């Protein structure tokens, strides 16, 4: 059943939802949460379809907020709210209200959504595209216990990850992180099968795919070893190679569906790593509404730190991680002593008051540093 409302109010929308449930003979509300989808007209259909499929596992009230662009100054000064209410077969296992906001009311979307939230039920806000830099400070995000973004839809995904790390608030999550759940599970299971120490890791995938960076940061944060990021033609993540004291461990997925796991001393095996659609990702995120501490730790590790660590290892010719700080410190001491000796030599007077640096004096200065 579908009810169209023009130039309406939140009260009229609530009334239409109640009348729609009574008309189809299901007056009881059996929904477990409110899912607020903030999108544009172009992406509304795909987002609503994915949320509808996910609602089979999580019956919910879906509120789709679409801010319409006003074309003239007169339209921008006027406000209007149009709504499309769907219940029954039109809305899957829950109910849906598509809200189109015009003019000044577009800046007050939270005041429109607030009366439509289910009482005493969790609220999840999802931005399929054009997510705010700080979701928790957004007026709609402030209403939610869980805030879902997707950096894959950003113009510069890697830079977006760095911005997310700076503004992270418990309850934030990202579908780019959800996409690597099977990879993390498979890699953790592979390491459980061996009693080895990981020395280095290589993560291979598409260039502008934030899931690759998140997986690399998770491995670097958890294992404390150098992680190198390499590029491939995709699709998505293609391989993870871990060098261990017992030999290499490789998880390779070349076709986007079936991967091959090889562990030194064991026969290779085929594992299912099918690329999942948006409905499955949203359904997974709705299963847990508490803060994801593992995601927070990986995100805060930092893309810059990941790149700096890989560059340092490459500059040292692949030296082990534990020897890199010591070698870098020793080189810094030697360089500082040499620079100071040269400076003192240049500052000497014509009468020879400055002592000419000798190998022994350089060694003494380096030791004193």
mmCIF file of N, CA, C and O in Angstrom, residues 13-14 28 37 46 53-54 56 69 77 99 105 140 152 165 167 180 219 233 305 310:
data_model
loop_
_atom_site.group_PDB
_atom_site.id
_atom_site.type_symbol
_atom_site.label_atom_id
_atom_site.label_comp_id
_atom_site.label_asym_id
_atom_site.label_seq_id
_atom_site.Cartn_x
_atom_site.Cartn_y
_atom_site.Cartn_z
ATOM 1 N N UNK A 13 2.197 12.471 8.440
ATOM 2 C CA UNK A 13 2.915 11.257 8.021
ATOM 3 C C UNK A 13 2.717 10.148 9.051
ATOM 4 O O UNK A 13 2.481 8.987 8.691
ATOM 5 N N UNK A 14 2.809 10.485 10.324
ATOM 6 C CA UNK A 14 2.559 9.483 11.370
ATOM 7 C C UNK A 14 1.141 8.928 11.275
ATOM 8 O O UNK A 14 0.909 7.721 11.439
ATOM 9 N N UNK A 28 -0.323 -3.877 14.870
ATOM 10 C CA UNK A 28 0.777 -3.985 15.836
ATOM 11 C C UNK A 28 2.091 -3.590 15.181
ATOM 12 O O UNK A 28 2.364 -3.925 14.023
ATOM 13 N N UNK A 37 17.873 6.970 6.229
ATOM 14 C CA UNK A 37 18.754 6.970 5.059
ATOM 15 C C UNK A 37 18.796 8.382 4.503
ATOM 16 O O UNK A 37 17.771 8.926 4.084
ATOM 17 N N UNK A 46 18.487 2.798 -5.192
ATOM 18 C CA UNK A 46 19.389 1.711 -4.826
ATOM 19 C C UNK A 46 19.512 1.567 -3.313
ATOM 20 O O UNK A 46 19.544 0.447 -2.789
ATOM 21 N N UNK A 53 15.854 -5.083 1.426
ATOM 22 C CA UNK A 53 16.326 -6.465 1.525
ATOM 23 C C UNK A 53 16.873 -6.762 2.916
ATOM 24 O O UNK A 53 16.671 -7.849 3.459
ATOM 25 N N UNK A 54 17.579 -5.795 3.505
ATOM 26 C CA UNK A 54 18.116 -5.998 4.849
ATOM 27 C C UNK A 54 17.010 -6.057 5.895
ATOM 28 O O UNK A 54 17.182 -6.685 6.952
ATOM 29 N N UNK A 56 14.400 -7.736 5.884
ATOM 30 C CA UNK A 56 13.893 -9.090 6.093
ATOM 31 C C UNK A 56 14.526 -9.730 7.317
ATOM 32 O O UNK A 56 13.927 -10.565 7.973
ATOM 33 N N UNK A 69 16.992 20.090 -4.472
ATOM 34 C CA UNK A 69 17.678 21.340 -4.802
ATOM 35 C C UNK A 69 16.653 22.348 -5.320
ATOM 36 O O UNK A 69 15.877 22.056 -6.235
ATOM 37 N N UNK A 77 13.361 30.293 -0.586
ATOM 38 C CA UNK A 77 12.780 30.967 0.576
ATOM 39 C C UNK A 77 11.503 30.298 1.059
ATOM 40 O O UNK A 77 11.023 30.613 2.149
ATOM 41 N N UNK A 99 10.846 11.005 2.454
ATOM 42 C CA UNK A 99 10.631 12.413 2.763
ATOM 43 C C UNK A 99 11.435 13.270 1.795
ATOM 44 O O UNK A 99 12.669 13.153 1.723
ATOM 45 N N UNK A 105 13.309 24.110 4.820
ATOM 46 C CA UNK A 105 13.117 22.930 5.663
ATOM 47 C C UNK A 105 14.224 21.902 5.448
ATOM 48 O O UNK A 105 14.438 21.030 6.293
ATOM 49 N N UNK A 140 21.295 15.057 12.144
ATOM 50 C CA UNK A 140 20.655 13.748 12.053
ATOM 51 C C UNK A 140 21.512 12.678 12.734
ATOM 52 O O UNK A 140 20.987 11.777 13.396
ATOM 53 N N UNK A 152 34.005 4.498 0.236
ATOM 54 C CA UNK A 152 34.204 4.075 -1.152
ATOM 55 C C UNK A 152 33.489 5.024 -2.117
ATOM 56 O O UNK A 152 33.905 5.189 -3.262
ATOM 57 N N UNK A 165 39.290 9.418 10.839
ATOM 58 C CA UNK A 165 40.072 9.101 12.032
ATOM 59 C C UNK A 165 40.116 10.281 12.996
ATOM 60 O O UNK A 165 40.089 10.105 14.215
ATOM 61 N N UNK A 167 37.840 12.607 13.403
ATOM 62 C CA UNK A 167 36.525 12.942 13.968
ATOM 63 C C UNK A 167 35.793 11.723 14.520
ATOM 64 O O UNK A 167 34.601 11.814 14.813
ATOM 65 N N UNK A 180 35.490 -6.020 4.485
ATOM 66 C CA UNK A 180 36.659 -6.879 4.721
ATOM 67 C C UNK A 180 36.450 -7.853 5.873
ATOM 68 O O UNK A 180 37.395 -8.521 6.289
ATOM 69 N N UNK A 219 45.998 -4.966 10.023
ATOM 70 C CA UNK A 219 47.106 -5.905 10.164
ATOM 71 C C UNK A 219 48.307 -5.240 10.841
ATOM 72 O O UNK A 219 48.953 -5.843 11.708
ATOM 73 N N UNK A 233 44.784 -4.607 -10.555
ATOM 74 C CA UNK A 233 43.647 -4.160 -11.353
ATOM 75 C C UNK A 233 42.307 -4.554 -10.739
ATOM 76 O O UNK A 233 41.258 -4.238 -11.285
ATOM 77 N N UNK A 305 50.754 6.973 8.808
ATOM 78 C CA UNK A 305 51.668 6.110 9.544
ATOM 79 C C UNK A 305 51.938 4.826 8.792
ATOM 80 O O UNK A 305 53.052 4.311 8.787
ATOM 81 N N UNK A 310 56.040 1.827 5.688
ATOM 82 C CA UNK A 310 56.453 1.089 4.494
ATOM 83 C C UNK A 310 57.640 1.762 3.819
ATOM 84 O O UNK A 310 58.573 1.100 3.357
#
